[in-house]
Structures are given as structure tokens and as C-alpha cells.
PDB file of N, CA and C in Angstrom:
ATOM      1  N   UNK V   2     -22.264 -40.145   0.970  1.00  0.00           N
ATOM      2  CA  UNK V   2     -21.213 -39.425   0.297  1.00  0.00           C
ATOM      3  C   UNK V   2     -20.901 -40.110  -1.025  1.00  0.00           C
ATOM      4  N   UNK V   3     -20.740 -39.315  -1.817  1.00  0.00           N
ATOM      5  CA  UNK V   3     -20.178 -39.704  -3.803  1.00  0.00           C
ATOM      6  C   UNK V   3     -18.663 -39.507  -3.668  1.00  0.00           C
ATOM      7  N   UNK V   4     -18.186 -40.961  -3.690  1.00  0.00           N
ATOM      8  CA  UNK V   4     -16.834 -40.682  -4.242  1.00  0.00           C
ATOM      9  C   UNK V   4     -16.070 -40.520  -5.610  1.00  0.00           C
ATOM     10  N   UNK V   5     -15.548 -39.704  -6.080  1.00  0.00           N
ATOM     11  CA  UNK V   5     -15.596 -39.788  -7.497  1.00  0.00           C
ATOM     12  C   UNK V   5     -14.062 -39.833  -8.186  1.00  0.00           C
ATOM     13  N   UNK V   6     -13.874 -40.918  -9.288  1.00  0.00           N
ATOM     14  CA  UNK V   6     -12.349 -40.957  -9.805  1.00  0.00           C
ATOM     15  C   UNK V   6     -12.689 -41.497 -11.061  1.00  0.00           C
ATOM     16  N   UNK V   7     -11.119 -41.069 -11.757  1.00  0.00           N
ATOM     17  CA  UNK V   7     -11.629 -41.388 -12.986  1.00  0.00           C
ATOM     18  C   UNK V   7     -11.210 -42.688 -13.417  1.00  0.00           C
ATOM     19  N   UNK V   8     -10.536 -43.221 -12.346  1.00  0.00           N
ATOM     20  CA  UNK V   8     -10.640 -44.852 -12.476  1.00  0.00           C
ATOM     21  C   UNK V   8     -10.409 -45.686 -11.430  1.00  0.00           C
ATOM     22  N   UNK V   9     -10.823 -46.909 -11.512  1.00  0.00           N
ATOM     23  CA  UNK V   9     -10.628 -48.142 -10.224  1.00  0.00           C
ATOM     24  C   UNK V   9     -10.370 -49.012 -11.038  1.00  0.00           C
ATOM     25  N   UNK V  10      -8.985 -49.872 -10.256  1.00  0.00           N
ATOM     26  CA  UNK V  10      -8.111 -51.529 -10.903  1.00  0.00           C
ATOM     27  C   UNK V  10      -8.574 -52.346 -10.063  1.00  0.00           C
ATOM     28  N   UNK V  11      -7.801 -52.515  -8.580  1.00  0.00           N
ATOM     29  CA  UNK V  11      -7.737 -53.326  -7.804  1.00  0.00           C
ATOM     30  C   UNK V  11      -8.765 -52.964  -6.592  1.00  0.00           C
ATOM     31  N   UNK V  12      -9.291 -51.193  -6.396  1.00  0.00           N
ATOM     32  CA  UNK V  12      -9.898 -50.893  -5.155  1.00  0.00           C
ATOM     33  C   UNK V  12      -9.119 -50.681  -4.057  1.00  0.00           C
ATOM     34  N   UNK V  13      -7.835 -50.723  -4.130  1.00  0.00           N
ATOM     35  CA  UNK V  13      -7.410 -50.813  -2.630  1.00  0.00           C
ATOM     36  C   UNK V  13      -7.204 -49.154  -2.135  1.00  0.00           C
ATOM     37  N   UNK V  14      -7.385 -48.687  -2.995  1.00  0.00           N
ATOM     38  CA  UNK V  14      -7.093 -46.863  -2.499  1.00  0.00           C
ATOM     39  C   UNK V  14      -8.470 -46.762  -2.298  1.00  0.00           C
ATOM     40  N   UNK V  15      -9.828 -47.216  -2.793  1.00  0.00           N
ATOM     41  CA  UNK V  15     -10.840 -46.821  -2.261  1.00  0.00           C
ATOM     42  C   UNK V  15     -11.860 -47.178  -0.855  1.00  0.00           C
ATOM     43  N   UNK V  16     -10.966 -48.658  -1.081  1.00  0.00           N
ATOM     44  CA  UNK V  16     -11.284 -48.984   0.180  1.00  0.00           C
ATOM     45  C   UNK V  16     -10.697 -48.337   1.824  1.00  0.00           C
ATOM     46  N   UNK V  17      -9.529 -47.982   1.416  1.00  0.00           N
ATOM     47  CA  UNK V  17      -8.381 -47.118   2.406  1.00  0.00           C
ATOM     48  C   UNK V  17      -9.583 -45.489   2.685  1.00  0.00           C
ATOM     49  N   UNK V  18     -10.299 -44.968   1.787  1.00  0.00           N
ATOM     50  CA  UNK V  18     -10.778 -44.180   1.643  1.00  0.00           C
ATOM     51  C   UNK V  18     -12.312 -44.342   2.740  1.00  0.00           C
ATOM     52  N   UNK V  19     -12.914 -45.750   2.328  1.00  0.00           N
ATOM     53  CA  UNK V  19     -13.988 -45.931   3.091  1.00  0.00           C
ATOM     54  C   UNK V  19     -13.694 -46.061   4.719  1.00  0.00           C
ATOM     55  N   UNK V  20     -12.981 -46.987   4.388  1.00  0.00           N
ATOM     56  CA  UNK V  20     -12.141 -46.988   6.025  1.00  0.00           C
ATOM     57  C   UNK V  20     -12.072 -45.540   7.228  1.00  0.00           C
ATOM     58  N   UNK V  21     -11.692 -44.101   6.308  1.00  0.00           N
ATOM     59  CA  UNK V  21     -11.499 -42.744   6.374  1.00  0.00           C
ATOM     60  C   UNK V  21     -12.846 -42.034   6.876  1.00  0.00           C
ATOM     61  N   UNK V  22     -13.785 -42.782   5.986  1.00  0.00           N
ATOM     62  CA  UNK V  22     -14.994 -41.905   5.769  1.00  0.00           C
ATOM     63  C   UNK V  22     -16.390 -43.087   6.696  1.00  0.00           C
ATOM     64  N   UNK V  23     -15.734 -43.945   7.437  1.00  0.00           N
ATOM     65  CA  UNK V  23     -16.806 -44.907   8.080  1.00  0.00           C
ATOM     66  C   UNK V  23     -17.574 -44.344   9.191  1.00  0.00           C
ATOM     67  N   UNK V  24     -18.625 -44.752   8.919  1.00  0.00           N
ATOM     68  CA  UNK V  24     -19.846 -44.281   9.891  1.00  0.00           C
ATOM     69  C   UNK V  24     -20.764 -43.719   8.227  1.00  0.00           C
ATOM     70  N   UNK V  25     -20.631 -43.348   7.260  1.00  0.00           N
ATOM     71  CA  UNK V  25     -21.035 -42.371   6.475  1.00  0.00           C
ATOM     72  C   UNK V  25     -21.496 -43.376   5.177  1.00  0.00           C
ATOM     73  N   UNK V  26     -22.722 -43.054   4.694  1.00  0.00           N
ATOM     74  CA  UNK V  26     -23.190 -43.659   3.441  1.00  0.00           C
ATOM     75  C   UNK V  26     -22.595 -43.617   2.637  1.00  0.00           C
ATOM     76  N   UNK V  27     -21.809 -44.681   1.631  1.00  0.00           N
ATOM     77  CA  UNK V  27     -20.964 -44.071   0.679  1.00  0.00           C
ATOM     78  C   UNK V  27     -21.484 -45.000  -0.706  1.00  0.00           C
ATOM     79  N   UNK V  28     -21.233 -44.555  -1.913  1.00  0.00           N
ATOM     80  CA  UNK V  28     -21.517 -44.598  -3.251  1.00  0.00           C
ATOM     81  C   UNK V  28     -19.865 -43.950  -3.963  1.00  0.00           C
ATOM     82  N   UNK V  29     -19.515 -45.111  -4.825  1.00  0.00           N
ATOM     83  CA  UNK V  29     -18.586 -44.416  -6.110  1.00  0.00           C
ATOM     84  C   UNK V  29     -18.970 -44.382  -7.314  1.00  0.00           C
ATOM     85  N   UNK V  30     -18.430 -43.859  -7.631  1.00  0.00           N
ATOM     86  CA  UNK V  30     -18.909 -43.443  -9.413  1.00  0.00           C
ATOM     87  C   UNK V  30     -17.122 -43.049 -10.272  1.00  0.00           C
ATOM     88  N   UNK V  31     -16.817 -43.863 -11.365  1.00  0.00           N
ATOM     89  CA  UNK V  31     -15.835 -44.253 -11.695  1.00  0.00           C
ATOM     90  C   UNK V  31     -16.117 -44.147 -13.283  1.00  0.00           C
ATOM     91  N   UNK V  32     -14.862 -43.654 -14.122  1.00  0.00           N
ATOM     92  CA  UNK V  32     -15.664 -43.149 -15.334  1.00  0.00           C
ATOM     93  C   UNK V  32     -15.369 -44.797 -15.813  1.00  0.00           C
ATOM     94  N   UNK V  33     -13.947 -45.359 -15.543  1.00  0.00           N
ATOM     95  CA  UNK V  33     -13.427 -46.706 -16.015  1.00  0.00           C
ATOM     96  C   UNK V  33     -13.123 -47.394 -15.187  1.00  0.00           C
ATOM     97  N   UNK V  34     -13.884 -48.833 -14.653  1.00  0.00           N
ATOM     98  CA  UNK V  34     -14.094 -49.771 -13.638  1.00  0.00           C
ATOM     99  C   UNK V  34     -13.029 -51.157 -14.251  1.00  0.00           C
ATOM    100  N   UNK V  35     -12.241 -50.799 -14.062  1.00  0.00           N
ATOM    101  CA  UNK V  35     -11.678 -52.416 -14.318  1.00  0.00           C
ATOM    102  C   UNK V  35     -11.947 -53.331 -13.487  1.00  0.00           C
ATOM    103  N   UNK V  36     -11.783 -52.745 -12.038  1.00  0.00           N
ATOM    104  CA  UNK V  36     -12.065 -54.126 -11.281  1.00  0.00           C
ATOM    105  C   UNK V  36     -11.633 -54.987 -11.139  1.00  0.00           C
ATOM    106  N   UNK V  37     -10.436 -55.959 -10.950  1.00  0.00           N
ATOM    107  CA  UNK V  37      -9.452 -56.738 -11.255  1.00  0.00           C
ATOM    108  C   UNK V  37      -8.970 -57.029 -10.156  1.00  0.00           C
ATOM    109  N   UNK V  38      -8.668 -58.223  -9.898  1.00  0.00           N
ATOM    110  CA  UNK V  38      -8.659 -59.082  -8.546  1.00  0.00           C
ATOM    111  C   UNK V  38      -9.090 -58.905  -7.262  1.00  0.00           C
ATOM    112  N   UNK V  39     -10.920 -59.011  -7.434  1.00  0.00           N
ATOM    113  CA  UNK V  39     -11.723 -59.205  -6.503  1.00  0.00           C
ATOM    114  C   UNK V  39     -11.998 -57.561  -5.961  1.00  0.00           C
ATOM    115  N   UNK V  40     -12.079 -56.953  -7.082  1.00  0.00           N
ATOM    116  CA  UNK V  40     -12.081 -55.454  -6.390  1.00  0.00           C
ATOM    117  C   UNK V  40     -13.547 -54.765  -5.993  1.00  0.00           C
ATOM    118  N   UNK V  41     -14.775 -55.573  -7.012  1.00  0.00           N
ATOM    119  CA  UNK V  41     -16.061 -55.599  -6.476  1.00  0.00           C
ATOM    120  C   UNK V  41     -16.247 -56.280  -5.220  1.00  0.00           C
ATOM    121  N   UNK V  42     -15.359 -57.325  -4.741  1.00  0.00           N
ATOM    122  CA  UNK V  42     -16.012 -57.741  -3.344  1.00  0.00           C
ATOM    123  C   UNK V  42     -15.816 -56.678  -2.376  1.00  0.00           C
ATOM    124  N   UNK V  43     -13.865 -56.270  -2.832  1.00  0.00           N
ATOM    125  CA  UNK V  43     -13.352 -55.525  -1.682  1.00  0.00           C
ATOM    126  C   UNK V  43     -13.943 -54.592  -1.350  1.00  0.00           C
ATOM    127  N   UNK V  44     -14.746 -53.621  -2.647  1.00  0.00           N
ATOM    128  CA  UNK V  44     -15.664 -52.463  -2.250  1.00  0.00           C
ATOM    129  C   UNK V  44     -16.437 -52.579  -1.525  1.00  0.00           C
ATOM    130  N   UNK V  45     -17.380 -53.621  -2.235  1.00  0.00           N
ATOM    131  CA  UNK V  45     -18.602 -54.074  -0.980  1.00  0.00           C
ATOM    132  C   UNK V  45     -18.719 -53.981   0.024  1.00  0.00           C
ATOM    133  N   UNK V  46     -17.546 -54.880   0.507  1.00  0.00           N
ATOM    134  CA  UNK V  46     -17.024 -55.289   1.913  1.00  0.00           C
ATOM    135  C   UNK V  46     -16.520 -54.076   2.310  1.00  0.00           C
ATOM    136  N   UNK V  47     -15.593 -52.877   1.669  1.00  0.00           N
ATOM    137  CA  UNK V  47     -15.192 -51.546   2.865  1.00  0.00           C
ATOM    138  C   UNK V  47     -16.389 -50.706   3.101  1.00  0.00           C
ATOM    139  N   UNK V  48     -17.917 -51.066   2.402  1.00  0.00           N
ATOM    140  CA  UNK V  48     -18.788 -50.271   2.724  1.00  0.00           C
ATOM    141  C   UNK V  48     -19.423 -49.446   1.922  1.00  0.00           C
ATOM    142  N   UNK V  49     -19.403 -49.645  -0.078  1.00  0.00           N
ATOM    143  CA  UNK V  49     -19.944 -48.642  -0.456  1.00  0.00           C
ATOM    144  C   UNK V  49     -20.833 -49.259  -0.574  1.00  0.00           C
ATOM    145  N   UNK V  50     -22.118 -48.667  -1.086  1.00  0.00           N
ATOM    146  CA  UNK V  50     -23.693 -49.184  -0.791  1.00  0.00           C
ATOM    147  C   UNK V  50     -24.033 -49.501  -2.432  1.00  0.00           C
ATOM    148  N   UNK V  51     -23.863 -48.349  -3.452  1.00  0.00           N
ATOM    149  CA  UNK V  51     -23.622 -48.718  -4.802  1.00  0.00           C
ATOM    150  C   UNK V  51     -22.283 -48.384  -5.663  1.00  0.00           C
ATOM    151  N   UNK V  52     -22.047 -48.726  -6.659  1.00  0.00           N
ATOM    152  CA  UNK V  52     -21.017 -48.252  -7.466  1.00  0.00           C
ATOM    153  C   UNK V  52     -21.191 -48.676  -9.200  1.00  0.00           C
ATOM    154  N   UNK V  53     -21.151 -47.059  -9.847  1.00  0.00           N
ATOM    155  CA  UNK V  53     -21.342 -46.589 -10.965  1.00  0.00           C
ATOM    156  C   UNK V  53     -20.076 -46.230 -11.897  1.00  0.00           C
ATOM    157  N   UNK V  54     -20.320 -46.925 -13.005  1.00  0.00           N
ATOM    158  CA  UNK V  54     -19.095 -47.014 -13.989  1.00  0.00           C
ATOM    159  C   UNK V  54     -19.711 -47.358 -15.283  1.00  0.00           C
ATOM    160  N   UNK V  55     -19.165 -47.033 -16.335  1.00  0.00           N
ATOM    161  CA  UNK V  55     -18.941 -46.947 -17.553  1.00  0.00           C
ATOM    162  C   UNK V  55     -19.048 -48.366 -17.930  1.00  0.00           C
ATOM    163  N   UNK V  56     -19.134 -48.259 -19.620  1.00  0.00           N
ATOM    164  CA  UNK V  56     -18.775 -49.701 -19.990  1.00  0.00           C
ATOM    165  C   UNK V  56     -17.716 -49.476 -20.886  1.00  0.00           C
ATOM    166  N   UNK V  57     -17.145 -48.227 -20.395  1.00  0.00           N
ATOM    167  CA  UNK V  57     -15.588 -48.337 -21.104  1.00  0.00           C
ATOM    168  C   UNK V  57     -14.567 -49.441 -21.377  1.00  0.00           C
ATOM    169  N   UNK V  58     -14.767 -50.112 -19.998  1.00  0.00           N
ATOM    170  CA  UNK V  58     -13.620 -51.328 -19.661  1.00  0.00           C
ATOM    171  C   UNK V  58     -15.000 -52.255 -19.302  1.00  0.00           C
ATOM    172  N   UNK V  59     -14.837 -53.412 -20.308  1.00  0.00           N
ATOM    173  CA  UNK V  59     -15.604 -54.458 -20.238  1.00  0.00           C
ATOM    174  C   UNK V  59     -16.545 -55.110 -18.692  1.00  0.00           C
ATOM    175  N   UNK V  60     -17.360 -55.210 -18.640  1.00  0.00           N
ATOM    176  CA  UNK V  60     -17.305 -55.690 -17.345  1.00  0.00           C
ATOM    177  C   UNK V  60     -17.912 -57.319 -17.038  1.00  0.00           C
ATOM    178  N   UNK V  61     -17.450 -58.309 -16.840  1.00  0.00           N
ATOM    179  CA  UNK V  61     -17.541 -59.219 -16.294  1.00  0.00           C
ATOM    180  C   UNK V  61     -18.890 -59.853 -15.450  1.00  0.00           C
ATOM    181  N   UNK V  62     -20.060 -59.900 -15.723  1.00  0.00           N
ATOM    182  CA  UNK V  62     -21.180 -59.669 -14.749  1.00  0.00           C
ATOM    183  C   UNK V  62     -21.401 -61.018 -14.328  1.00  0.00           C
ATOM    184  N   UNK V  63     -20.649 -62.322 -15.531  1.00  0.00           N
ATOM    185  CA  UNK V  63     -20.883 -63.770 -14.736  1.00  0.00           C
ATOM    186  C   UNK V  63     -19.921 -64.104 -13.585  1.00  0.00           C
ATOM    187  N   UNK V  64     -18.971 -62.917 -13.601  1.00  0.00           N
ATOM    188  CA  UNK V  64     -18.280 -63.620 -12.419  1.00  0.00           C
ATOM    189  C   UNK V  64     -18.346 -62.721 -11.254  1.00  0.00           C
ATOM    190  N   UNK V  65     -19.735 -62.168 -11.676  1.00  0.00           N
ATOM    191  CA  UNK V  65     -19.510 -61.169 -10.183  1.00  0.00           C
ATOM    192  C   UNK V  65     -21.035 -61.948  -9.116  1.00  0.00           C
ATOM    193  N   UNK V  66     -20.770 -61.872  -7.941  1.00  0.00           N
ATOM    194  CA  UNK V  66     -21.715 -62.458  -7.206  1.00  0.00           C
ATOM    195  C   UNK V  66     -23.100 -61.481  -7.285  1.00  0.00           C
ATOM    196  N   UNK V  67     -24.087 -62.196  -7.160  1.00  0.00           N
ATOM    197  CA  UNK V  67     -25.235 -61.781  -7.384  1.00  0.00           C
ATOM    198  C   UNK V  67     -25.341 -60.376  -6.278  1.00  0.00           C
ATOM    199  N   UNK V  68     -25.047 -60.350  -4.841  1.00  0.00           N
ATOM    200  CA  UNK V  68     -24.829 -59.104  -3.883  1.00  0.00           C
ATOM    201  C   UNK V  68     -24.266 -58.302  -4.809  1.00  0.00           C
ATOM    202  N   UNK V  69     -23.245 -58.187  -5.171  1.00  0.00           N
ATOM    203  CA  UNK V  69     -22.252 -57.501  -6.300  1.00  0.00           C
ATOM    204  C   UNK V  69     -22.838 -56.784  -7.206  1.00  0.00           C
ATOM    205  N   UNK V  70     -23.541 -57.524  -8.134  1.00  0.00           N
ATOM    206  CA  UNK V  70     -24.122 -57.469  -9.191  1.00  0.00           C
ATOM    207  C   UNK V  70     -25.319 -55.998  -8.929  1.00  0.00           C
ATOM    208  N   UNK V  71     -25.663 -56.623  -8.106  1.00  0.00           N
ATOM    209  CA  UNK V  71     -26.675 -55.431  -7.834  1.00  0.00           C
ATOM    210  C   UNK V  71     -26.259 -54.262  -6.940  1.00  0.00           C
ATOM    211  N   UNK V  72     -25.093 -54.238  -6.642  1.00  0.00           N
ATOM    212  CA  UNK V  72     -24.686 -52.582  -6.426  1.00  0.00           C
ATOM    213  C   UNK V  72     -23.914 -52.156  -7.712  1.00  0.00           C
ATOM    214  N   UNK V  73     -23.580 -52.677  -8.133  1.00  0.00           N
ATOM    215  CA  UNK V  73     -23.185 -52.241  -9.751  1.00  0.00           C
ATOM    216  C   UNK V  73     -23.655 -51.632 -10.834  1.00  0.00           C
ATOM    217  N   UNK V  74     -23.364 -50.450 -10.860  1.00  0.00           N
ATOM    218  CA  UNK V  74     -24.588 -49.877 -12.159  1.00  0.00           C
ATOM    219  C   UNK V  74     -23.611 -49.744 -13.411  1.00  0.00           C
ATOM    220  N   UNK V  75     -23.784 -50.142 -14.240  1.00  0.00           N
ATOM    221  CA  UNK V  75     -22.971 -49.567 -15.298  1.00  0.00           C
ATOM    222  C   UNK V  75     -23.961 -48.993 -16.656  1.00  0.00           C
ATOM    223  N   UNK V  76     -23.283 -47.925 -16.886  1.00  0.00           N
ATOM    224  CA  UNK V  76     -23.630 -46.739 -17.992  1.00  0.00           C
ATOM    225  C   UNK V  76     -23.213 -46.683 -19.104  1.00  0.00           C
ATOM    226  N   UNK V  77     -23.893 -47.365 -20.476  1.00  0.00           N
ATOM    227  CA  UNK V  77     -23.332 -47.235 -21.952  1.00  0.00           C
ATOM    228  C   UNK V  77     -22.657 -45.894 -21.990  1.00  0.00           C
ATOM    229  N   UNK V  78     -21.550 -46.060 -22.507  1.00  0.00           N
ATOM    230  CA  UNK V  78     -21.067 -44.806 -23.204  1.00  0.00           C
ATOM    231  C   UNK V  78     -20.780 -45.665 -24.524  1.00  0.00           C
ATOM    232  N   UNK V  79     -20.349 -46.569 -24.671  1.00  0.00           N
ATOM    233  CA  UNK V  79     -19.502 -46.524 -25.949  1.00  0.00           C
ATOM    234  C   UNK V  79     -20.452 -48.040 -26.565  1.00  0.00           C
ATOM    235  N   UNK V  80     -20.947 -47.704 -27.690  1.00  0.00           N
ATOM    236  CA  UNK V  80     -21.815 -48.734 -28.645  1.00  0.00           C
ATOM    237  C   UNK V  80     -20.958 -49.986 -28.579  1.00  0.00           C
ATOM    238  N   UNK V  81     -21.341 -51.345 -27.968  1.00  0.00           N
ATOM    239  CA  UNK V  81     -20.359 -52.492 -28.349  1.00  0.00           C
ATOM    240  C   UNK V  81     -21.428 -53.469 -29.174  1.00  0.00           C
ATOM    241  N   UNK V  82     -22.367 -52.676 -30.191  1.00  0.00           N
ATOM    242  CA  UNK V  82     -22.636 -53.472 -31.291  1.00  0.00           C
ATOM    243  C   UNK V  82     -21.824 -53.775 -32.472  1.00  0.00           C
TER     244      UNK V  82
END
């Protein structure tokens, strides 16, 4: 299942969501990923398999754990040359 919003801070509404939807393959897709206090682990950990976001809101890739890292896709939209 694709969960889809047009933004994630902390994760805790999406994780409440996986919790809802367990037993079931899940993937989010987020237009603006802030991510902000440990919200890539928390996803991980409620069960989504990948998660897709923008590089609207900066993203942090040295401080994300290598597991992390690689369910993480993020998608240029906006030139940061």
C-alpha cells in the first residue's frame, strides 16, 4: 500500500497509520520530508519498506543510518546549485 501526504515532521501520525494498516506492504511518498527527531527510524521501525520525498526540505543523509538511507528515495525538484 502507497501512503500519500503532503508532508512528514516527526512521523508519529504515520506510524499510528502503519500500526492500522499491519500485516500489509507499505511505502510513503511525501511531497516535504522534514523528518525531525528520529522520524526516519520511527518509520522504519512501524513498517514502511520505502519512503519517497522531495528535496524540498533539506535532507540530512550523514545522519541517517545506512538501513535508513536506503529506504529513502529522494526526488530533485528544486535546483540547489
Amino acid at each position: 500500500l502507497l501512503v500519500i501526504d503532503d508532508i512528514c515532521d516527526g512521523g508519529s501520525t504515520f506510524a499510528k497509520v502503519a500500526s492500522m494498516l499491519e500485516g500489509n506492504t507499505l511505502d510513503l511518498c511525501v511531497a516535504h520530508g522534514i523528518f525531525s527527531g528520529g522520524a526516519l527510524e520511527r518509520l522504519s521501525s512501524a513498517g514502511y519498506d520505502r519512503i519517497y520525498t522531495t528535496n524540498s526540505y533539506t535532507q540530512h543523509e550523514a545522519q541517517m543510518e545506512d538501513q535508513i538511507r536506503s529506504r529513502c528515495h529522494v526526488s530533485e525538484v528544486w535546483n540547489q546549485s
